[in-house]
Each structure stands twice: as structure tokens, then as C-alpha cells.
PDB file of C-alpha atoms in Angstrom:
ATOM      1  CA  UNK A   1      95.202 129.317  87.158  1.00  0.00           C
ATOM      2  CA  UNK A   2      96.086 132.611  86.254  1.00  0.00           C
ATOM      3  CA  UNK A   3      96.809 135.284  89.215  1.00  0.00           C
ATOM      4  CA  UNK A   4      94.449 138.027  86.784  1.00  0.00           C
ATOM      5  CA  UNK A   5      91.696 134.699  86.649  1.00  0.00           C
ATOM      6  CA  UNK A   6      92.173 134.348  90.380  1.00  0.00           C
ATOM      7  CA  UNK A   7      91.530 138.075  90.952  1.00  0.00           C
ATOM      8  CA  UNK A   8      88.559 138.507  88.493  1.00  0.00           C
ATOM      9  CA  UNK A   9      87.019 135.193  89.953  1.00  0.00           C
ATOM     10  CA  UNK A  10      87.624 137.032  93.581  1.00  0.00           C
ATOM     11  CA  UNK A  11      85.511 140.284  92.412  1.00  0.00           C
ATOM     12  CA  UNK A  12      82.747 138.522  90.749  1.00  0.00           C
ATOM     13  CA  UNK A  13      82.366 136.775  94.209  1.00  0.00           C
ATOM     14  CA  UNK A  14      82.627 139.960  96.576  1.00  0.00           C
ATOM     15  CA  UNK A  15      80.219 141.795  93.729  1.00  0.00           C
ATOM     16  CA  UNK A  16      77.950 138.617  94.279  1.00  0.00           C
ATOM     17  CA  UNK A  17      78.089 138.942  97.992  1.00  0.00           C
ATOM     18  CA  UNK A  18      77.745 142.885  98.121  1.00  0.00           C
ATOM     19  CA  UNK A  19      74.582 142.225  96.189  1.00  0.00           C
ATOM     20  CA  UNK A  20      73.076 139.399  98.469  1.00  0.00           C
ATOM     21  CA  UNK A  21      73.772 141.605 101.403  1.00  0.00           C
ATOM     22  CA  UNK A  22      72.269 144.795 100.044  1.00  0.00           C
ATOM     23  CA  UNK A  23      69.004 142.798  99.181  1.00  0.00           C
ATOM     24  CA  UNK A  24      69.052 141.598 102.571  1.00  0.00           C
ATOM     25  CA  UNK A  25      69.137 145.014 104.119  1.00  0.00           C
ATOM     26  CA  UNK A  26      66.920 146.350 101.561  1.00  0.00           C
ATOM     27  CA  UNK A  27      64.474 143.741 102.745  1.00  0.00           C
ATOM     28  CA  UNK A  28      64.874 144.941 106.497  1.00  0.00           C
ATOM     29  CA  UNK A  29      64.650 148.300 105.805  1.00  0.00           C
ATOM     30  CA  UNK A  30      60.978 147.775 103.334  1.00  0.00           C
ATOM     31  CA  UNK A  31      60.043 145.175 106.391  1.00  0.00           C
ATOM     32  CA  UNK A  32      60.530 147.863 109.406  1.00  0.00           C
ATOM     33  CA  UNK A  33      59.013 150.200 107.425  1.00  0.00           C
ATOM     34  CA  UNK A  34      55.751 148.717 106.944  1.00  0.00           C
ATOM     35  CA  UNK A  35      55.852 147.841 110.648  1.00  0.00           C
ATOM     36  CA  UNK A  36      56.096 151.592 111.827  1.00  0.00           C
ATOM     37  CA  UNK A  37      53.758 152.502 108.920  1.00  0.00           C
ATOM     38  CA  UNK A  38      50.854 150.326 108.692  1.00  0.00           C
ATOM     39  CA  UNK A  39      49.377 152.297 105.904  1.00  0.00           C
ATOM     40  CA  UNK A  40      51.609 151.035 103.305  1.00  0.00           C
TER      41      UNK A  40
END
């Protein structure tokens, strides 16, 4: 393997888990909302 195909493999993973996490808090965030604004 290639150090560039190592690299690009390593962001595609971090960009996968940046967007897993985001969702996540995203999720939170919409979920406390709704909880201190039951007229949603």
C-alpha cells in the first residue's frame, strides 16, 4: 500500500467519523430541545 492510499483511506475514515459524531450531537441537541420545549 501506498503511503498517499494510506493517508486518503485515513481521511475518508476521520470524515466518516466526524459525520457519525455530528449526527449524534445533532440528535441530542433536536432531543433536549423538544424536552425544554414541549410545543414542538
Amino acid at each position: 500500500m501506498e503511503a498517499a492510499e494510506i493517508m486518503t483511506n485515513m481521511e475518508h475514515l476521520s470524515h466518516l467519523t466526524l459525520a457519525r459524531a455530528f449526527l449524534k450531537v445533532k440528535r441530542i441537541v433536536v432531543t433536549e430541545s423538544i424536552k425544554i420545549d414541549p410545543s414542538w
